[in-house]
Structures are given as structure tokens and as C-alpha cells.
Backbone as XML, in Angstrom:
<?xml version="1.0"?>
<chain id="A" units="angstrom">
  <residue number="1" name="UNK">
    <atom name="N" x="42.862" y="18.192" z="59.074"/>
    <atom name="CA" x="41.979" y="17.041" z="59.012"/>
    <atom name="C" x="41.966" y="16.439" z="57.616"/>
  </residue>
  <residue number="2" name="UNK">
    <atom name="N" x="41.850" y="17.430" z="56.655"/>
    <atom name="CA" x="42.241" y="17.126" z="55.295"/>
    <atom name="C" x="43.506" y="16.332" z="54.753"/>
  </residue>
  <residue number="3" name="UNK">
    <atom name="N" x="44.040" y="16.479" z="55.598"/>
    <atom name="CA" x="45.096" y="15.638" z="55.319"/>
    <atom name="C" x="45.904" y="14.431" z="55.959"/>
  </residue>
  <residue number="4" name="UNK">
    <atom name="N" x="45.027" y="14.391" z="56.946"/>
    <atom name="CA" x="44.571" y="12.810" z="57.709"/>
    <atom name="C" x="44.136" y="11.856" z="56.910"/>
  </residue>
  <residue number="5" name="UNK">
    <atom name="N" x="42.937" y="12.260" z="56.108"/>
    <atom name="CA" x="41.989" y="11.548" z="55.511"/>
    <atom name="C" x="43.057" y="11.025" z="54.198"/>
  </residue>
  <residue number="6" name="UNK">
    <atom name="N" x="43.747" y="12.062" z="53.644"/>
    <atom name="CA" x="44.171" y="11.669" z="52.094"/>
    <atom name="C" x="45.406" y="10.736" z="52.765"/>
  </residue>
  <residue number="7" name="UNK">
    <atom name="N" x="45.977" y="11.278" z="53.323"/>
    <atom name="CA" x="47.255" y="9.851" z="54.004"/>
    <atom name="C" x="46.861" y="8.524" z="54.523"/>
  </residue>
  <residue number="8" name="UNK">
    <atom name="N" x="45.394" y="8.734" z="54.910"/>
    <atom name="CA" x="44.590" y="7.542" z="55.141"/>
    <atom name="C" x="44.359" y="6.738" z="54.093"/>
  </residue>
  <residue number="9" name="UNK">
    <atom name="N" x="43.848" y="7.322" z="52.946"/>
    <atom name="CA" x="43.525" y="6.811" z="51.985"/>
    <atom name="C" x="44.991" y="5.933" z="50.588"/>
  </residue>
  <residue number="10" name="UNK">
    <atom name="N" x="45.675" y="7.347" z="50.920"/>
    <atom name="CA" x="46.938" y="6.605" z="49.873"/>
    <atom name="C" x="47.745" y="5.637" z="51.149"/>
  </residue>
  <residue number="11" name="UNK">
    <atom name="N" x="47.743" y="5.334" z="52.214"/>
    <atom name="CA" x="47.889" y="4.605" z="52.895"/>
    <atom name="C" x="47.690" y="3.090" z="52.257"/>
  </residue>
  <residue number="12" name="UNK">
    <atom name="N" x="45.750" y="2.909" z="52.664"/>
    <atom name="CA" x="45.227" y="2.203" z="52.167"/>
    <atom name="C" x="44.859" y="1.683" z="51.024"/>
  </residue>
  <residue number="13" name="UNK">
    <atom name="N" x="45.462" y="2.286" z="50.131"/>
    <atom name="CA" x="45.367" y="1.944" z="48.494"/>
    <atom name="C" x="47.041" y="1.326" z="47.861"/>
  </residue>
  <residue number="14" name="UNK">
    <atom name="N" x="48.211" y="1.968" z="48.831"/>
    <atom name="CA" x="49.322" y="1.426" z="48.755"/>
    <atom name="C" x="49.603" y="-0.150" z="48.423"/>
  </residue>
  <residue number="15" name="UNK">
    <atom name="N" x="49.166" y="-0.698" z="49.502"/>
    <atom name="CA" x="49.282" y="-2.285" z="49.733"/>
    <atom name="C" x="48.859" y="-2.975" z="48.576"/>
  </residue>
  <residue number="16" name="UNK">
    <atom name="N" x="47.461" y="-2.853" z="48.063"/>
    <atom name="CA" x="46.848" y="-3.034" z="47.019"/>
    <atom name="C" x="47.748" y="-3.240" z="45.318"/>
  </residue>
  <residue number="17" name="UNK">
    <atom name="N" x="47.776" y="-1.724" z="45.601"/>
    <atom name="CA" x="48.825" y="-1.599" z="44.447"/>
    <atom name="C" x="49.704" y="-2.217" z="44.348"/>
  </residue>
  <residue number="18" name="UNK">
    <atom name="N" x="51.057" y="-2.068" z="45.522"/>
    <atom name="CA" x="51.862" y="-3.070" z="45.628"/>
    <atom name="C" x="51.341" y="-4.816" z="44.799"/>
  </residue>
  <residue number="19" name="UNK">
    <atom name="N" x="51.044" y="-5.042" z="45.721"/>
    <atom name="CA" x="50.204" y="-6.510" z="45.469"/>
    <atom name="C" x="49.772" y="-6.930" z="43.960"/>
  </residue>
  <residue number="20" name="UNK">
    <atom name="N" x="49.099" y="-5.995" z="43.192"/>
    <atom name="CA" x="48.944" y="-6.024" z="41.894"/>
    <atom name="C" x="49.798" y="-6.220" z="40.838"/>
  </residue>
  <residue number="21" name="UNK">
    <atom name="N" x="51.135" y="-5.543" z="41.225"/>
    <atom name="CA" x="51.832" y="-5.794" z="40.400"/>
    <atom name="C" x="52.527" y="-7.141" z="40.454"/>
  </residue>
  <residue number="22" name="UNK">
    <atom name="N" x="52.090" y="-7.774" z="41.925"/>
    <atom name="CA" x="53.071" y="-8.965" z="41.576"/>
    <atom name="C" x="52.341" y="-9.926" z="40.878"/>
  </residue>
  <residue number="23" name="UNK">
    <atom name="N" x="50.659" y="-9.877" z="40.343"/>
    <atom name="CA" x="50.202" y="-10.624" z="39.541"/>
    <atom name="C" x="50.275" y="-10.326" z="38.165"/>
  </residue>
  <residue number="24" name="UNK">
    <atom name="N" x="50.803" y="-11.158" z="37.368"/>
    <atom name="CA" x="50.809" y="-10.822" z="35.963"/>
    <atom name="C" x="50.533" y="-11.206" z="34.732"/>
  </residue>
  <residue number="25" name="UNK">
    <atom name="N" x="49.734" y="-10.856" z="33.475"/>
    <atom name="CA" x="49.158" y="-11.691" z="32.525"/>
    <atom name="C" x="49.964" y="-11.620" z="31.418"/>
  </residue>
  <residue number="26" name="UNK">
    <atom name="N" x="49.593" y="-12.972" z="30.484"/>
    <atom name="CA" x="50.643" y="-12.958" z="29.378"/>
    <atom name="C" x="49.565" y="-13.989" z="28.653"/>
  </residue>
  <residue number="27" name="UNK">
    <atom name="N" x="50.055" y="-14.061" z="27.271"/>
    <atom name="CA" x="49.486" y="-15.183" z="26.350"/>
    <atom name="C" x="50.384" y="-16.071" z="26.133"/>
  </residue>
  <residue number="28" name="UNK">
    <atom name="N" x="50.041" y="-17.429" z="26.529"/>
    <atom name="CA" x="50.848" y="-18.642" z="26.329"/>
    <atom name="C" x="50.904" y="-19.047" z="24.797"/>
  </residue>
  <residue number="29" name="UNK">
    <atom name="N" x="51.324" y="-19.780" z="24.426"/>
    <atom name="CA" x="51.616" y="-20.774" z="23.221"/>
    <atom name="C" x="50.533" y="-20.810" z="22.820"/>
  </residue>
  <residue number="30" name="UNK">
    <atom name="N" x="49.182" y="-21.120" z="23.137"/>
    <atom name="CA" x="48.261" y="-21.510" z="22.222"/>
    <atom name="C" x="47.301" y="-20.434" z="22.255"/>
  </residue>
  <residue number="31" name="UNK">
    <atom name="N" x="48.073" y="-19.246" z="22.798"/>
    <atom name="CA" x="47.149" y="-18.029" z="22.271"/>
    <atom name="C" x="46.029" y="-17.829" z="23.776"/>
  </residue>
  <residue number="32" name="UNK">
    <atom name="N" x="46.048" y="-18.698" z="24.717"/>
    <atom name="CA" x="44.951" y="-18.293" z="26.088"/>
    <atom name="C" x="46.090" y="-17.083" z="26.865"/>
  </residue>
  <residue number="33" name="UNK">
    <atom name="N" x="45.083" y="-16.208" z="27.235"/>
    <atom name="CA" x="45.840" y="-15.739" z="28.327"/>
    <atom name="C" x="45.970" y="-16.028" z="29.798"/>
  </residue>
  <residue number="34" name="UNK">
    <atom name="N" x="47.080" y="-15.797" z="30.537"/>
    <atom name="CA" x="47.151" y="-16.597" z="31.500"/>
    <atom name="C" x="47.708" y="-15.754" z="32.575"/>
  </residue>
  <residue number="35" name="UNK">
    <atom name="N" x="46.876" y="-15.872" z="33.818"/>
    <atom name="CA" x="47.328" y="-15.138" z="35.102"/>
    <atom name="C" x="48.360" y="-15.553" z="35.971"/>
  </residue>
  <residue number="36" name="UNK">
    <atom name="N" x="49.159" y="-15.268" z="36.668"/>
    <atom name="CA" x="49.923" y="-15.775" z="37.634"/>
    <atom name="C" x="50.711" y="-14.986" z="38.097"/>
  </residue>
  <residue number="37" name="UNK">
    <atom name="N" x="52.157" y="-15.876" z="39.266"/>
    <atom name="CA" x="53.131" y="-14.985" z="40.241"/>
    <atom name="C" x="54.025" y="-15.027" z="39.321"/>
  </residue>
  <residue number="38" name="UNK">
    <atom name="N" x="54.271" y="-16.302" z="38.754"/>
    <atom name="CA" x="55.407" y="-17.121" z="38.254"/>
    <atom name="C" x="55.250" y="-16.886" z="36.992"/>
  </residue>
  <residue number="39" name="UNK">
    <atom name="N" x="55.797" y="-16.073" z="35.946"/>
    <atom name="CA" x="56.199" y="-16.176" z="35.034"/>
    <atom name="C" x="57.085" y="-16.492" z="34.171"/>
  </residue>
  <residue number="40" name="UNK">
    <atom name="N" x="56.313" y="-17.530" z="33.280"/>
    <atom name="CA" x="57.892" y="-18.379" z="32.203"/>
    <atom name="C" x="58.666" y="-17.572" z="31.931"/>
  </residue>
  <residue number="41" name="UNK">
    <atom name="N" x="59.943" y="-18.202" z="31.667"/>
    <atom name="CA" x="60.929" y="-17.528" z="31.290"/>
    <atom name="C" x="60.440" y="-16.951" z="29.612"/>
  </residue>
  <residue number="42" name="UNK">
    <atom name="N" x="59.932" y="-17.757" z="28.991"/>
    <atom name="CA" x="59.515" y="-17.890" z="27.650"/>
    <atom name="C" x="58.603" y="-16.584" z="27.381"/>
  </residue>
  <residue number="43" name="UNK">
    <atom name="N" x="58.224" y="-15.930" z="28.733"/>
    <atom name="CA" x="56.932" y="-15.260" z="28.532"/>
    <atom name="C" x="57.337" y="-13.648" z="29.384"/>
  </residue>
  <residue number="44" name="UNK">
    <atom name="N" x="58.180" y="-14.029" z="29.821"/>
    <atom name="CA" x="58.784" y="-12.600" z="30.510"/>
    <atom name="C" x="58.732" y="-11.101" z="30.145"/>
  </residue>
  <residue number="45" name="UNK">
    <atom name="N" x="59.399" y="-11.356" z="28.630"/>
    <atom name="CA" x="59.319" y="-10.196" z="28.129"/>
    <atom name="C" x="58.045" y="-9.436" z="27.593"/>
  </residue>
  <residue number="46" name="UNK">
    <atom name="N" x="57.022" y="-10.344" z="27.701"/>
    <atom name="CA" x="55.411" y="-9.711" z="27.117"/>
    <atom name="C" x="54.585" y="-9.480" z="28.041"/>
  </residue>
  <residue number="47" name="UNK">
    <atom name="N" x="54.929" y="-10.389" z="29.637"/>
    <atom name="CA" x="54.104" y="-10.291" z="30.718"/>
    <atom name="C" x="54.010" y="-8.958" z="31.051"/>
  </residue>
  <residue number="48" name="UNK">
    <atom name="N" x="52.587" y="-8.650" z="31.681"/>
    <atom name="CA" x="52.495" y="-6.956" z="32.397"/>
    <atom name="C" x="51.640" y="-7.496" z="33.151"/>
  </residue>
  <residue number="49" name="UNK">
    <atom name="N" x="51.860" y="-6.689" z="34.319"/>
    <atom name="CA" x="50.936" y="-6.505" z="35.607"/>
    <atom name="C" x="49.643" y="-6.809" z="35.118"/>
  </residue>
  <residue number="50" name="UNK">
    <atom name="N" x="48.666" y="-7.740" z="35.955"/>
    <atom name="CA" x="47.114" y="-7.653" z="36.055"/>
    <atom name="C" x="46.561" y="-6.577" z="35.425"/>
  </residue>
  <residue number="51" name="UNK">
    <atom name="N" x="46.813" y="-5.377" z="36.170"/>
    <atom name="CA" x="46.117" y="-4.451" z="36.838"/>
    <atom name="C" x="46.443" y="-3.388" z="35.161"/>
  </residue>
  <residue number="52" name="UNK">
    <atom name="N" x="47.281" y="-3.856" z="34.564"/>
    <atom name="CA" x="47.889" y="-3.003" z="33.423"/>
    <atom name="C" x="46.295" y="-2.499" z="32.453"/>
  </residue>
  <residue number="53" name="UNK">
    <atom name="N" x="46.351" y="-1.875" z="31.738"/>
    <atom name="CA" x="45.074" y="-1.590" z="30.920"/>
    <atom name="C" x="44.955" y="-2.753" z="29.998"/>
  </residue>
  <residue number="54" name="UNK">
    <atom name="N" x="43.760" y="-3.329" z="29.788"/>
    <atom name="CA" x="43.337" y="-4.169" z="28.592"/>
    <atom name="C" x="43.215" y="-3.416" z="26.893"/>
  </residue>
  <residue number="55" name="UNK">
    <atom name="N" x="43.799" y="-4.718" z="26.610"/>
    <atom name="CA" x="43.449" y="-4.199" z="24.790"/>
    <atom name="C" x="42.080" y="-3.184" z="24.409"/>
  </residue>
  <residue number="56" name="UNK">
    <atom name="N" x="42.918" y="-2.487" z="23.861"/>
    <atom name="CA" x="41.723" y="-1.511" z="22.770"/>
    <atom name="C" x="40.745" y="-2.936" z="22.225"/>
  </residue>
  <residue number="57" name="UNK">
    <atom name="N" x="39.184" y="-2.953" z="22.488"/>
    <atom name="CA" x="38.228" y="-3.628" z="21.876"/>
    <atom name="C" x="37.795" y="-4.845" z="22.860"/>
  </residue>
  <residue number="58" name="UNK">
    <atom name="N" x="38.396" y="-4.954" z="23.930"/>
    <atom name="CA" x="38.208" y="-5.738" z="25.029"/>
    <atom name="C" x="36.509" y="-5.979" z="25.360"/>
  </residue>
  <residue number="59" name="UNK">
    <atom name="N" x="35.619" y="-6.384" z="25.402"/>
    <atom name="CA" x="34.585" y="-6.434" z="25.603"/>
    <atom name="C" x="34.264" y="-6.440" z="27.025"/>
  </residue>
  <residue number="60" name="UNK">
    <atom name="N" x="33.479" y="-5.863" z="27.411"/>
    <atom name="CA" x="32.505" y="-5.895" z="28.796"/>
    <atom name="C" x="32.709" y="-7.248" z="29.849"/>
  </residue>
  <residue number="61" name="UNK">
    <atom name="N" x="32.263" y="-8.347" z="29.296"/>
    <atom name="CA" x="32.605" y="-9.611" z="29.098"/>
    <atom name="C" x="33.401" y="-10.373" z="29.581"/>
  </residue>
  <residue number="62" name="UNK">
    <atom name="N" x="34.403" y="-9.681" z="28.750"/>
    <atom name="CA" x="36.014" y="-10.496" z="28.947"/>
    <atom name="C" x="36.693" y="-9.302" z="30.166"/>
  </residue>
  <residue number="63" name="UNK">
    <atom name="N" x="36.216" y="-8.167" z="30.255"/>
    <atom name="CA" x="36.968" y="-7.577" z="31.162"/>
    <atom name="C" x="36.305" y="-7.970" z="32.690"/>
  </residue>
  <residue number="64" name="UNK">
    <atom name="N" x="35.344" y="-8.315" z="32.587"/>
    <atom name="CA" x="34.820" y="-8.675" z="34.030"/>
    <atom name="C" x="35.675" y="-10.352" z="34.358"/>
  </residue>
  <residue number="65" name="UNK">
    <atom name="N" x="35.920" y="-11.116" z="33.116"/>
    <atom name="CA" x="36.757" y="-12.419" z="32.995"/>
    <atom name="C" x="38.321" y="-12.064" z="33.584"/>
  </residue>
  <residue number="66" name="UNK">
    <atom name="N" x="38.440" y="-10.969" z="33.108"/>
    <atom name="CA" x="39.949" y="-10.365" z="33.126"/>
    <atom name="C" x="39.920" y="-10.246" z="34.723"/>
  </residue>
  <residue number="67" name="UNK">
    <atom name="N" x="38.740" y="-9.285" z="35.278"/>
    <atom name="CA" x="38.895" y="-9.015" z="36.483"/>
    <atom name="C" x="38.957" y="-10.230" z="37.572"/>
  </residue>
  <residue number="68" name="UNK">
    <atom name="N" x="38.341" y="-11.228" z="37.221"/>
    <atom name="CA" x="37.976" y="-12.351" z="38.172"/>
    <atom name="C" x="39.255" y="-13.009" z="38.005"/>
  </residue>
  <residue number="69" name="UNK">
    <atom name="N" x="40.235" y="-13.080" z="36.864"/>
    <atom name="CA" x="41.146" y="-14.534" z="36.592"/>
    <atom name="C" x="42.270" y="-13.940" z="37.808"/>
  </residue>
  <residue number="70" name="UNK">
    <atom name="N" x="42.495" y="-12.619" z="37.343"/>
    <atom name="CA" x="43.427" y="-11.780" z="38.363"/>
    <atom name="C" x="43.022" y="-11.847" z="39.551"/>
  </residue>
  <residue number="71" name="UNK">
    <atom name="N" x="41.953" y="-11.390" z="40.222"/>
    <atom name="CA" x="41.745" y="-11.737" z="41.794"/>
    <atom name="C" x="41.989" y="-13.539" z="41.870"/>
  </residue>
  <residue number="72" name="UNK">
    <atom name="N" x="41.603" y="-14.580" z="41.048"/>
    <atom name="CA" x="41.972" y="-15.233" z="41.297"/>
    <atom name="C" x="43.429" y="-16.178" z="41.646"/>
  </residue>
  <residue number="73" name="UNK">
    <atom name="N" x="44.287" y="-15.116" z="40.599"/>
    <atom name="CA" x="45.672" y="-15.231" z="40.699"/>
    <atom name="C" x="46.106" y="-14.894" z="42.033"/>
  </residue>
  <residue number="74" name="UNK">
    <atom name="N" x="45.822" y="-13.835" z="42.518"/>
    <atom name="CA" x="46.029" y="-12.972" z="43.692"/>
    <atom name="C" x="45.712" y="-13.950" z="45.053"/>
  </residue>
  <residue number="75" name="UNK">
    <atom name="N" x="44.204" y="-14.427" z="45.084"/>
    <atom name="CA" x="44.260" y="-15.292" z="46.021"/>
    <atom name="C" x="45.375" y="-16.872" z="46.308"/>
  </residue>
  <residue number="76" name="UNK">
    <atom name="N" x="45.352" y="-17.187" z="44.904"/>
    <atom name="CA" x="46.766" y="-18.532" z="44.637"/>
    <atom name="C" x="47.686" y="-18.365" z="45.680"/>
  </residue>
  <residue number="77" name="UNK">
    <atom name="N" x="48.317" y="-16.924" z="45.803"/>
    <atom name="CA" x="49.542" y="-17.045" z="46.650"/>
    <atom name="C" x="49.379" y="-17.378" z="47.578"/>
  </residue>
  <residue number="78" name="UNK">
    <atom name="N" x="48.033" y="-17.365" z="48.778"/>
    <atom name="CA" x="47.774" y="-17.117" z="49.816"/>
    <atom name="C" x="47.125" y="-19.342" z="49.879"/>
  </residue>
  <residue number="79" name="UNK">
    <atom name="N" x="47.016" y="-19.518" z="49.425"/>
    <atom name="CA" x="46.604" y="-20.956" z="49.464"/>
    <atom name="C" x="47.534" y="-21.827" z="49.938"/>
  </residue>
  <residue number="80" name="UNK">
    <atom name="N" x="47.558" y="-22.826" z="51.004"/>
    <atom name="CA" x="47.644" y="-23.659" z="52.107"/>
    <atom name="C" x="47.424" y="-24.851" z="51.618"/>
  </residue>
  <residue number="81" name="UNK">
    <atom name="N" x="48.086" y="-25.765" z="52.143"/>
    <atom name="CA" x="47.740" y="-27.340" z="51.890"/>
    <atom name="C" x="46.488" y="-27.705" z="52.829"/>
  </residue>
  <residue number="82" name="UNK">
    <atom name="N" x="45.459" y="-28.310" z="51.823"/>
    <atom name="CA" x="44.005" y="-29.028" z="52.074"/>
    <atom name="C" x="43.151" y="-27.976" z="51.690"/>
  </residue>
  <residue number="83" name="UNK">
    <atom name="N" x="43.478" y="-26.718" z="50.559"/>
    <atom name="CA" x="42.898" y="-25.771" z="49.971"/>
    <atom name="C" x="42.262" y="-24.469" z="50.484"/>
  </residue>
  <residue number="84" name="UNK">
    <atom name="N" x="42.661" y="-24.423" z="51.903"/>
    <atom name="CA" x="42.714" y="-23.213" z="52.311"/>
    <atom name="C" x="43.443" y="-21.769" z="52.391"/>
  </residue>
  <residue number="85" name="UNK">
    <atom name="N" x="43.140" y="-20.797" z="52.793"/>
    <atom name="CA" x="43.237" y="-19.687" z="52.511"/>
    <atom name="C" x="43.977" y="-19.052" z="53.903"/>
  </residue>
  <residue number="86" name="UNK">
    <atom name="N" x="45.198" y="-18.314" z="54.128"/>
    <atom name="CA" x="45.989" y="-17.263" z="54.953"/>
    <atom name="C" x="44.897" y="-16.150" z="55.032"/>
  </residue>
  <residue number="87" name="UNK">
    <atom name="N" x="44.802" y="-15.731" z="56.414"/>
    <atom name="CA" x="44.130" y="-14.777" z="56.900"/>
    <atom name="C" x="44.389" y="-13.523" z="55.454"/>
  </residue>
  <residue number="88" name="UNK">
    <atom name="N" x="45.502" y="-13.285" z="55.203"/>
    <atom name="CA" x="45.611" y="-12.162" z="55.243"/>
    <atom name="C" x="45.746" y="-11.955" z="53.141"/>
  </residue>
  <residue number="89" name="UNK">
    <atom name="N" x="45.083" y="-12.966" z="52.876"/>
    <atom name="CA" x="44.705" y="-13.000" z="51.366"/>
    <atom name="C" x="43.540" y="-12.278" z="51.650"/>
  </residue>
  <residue number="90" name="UNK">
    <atom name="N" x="42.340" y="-12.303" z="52.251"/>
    <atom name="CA" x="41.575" y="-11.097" z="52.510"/>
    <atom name="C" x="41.669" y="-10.229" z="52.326"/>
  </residue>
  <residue number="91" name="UNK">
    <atom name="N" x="42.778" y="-9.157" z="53.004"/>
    <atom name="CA" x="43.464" y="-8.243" z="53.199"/>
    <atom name="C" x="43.975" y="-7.452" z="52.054"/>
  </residue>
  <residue number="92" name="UNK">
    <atom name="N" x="44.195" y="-8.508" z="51.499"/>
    <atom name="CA" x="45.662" y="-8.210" z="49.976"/>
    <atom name="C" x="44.883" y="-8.066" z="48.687"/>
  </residue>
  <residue number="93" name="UNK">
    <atom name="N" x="44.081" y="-9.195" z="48.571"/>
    <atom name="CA" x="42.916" y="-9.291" z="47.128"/>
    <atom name="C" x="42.105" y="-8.963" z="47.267"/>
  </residue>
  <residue number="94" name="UNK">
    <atom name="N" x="40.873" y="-8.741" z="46.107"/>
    <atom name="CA" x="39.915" y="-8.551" z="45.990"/>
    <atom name="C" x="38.904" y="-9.834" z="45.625"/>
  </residue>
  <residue number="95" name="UNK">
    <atom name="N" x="37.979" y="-9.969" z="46.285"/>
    <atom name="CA" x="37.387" y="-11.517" z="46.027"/>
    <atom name="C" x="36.362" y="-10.431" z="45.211"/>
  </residue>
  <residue number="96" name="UNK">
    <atom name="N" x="36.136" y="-11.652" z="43.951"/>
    <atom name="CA" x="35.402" y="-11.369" z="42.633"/>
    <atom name="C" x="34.705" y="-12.336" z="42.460"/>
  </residue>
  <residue number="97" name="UNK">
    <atom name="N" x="33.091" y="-12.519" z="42.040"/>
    <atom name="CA" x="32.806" y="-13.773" z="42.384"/>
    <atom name="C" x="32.925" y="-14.279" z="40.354"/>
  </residue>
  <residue number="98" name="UNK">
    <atom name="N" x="32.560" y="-15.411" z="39.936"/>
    <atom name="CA" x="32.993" y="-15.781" z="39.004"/>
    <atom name="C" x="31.730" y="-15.475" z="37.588"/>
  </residue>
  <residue number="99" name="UNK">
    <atom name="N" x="32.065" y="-14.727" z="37.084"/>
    <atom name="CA" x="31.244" y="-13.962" z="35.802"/>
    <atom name="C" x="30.279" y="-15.009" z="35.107"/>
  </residue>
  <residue number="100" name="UNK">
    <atom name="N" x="29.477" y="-15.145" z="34.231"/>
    <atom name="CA" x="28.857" y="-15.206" z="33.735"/>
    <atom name="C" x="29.382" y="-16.060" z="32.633"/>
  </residue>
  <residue number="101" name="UNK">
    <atom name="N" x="29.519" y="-17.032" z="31.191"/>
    <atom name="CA" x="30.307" y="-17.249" z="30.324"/>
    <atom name="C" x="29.925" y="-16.050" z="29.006"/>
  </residue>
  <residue number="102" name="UNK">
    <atom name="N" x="31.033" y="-15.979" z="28.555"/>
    <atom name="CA" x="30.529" y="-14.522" z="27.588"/>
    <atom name="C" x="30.430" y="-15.450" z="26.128"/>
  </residue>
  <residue number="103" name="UNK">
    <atom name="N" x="28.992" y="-14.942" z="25.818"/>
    <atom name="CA" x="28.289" y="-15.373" z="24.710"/>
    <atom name="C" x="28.449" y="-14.685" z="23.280"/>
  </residue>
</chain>
């Protein structure tokens, strides 16, 4: 039974993971960082997964910012013409609702 449950679980955590890595952050030209599928060529070599660990000194703040820009990246793929959403962006992301501005 024990081991129903854990195949259940790394089952269900698989997809996820998968999925994460195809979102990825990088710092553009003027120093913002920036989420997405599509990464510049310009930016390739610095991009890492979303999901990668944030800088040593990251604030509370900016990591809840961090968390939301990425689910928001994540949902992008799944977006439809007239701004809707594929069933199965549900499924794939995590909806984050949008933080606070950090003061």
C-alpha cells in the first residue's frame, strides 16, 4: 500500500516538474528580470529554469514576485486568441494570485 501511495505521488509531482523547467528566467539589458518559454538567443547562456533557487538575499517580497511572474509565464503557453485559457493550463500551473508591491 506504501508503495501505491509514493508512485502516486512521484507520479503526480512528475508533470509539474517537467513543466517548470520549460519556464525560464533571465535578466534582460536593462537589468529587469524576465520570465518566459522563449528565450533570446542573447540570453541563453544565463537563463535557468523558474523553479531554479533565487539569489542569496532575495527578499520575502520579491520571492513571492518571483513566484507569481513564473506561474504567470506558465499560464502564457496555454493562452488562446480573445484571451482565454486551454483546459489543461489548470492542470500544468500553479495559479498564484498577484502579490502585494514590495515596499
Amino acid at each position: 500500500m506504501k508503495l501505491n501511495a509514493l508512485t502516486l505521488v512521484v507520479a503526480l509531482a512528475l508533470p509539474g516538474a517537467a513543466l517548470a523547467a520549460d519556464v525560464f528566467r533571465w535578466v534582460d539589458e536593462r537589468g529587469q528580470t524576465v520570465y518566459g518559454t522563449q528565450v533570446p538567443p542573447q540570453h541563453r547562456v544565463r537563463a535557468v529554469p523558474a523553479d531554479a533557487p533565487l539569489p542569496p538575499g532575495t527578499s520575502a517580497c520579491e520571492a513571492r514576485w518571483h513566484r507569481y511572474l513564473a506561474s504567470a509565464a506558465c499560464f502564457d503557453q496555454y493562452r488562446v486568441v480573445g484571451g482565454g485559457l486551454k483546459p489543461e493550463a489548470y492542470r500544468r500551473c500553479t495559479e498564484v494570485p498577484q502579490p502585494d508591491p514590495c515596499t
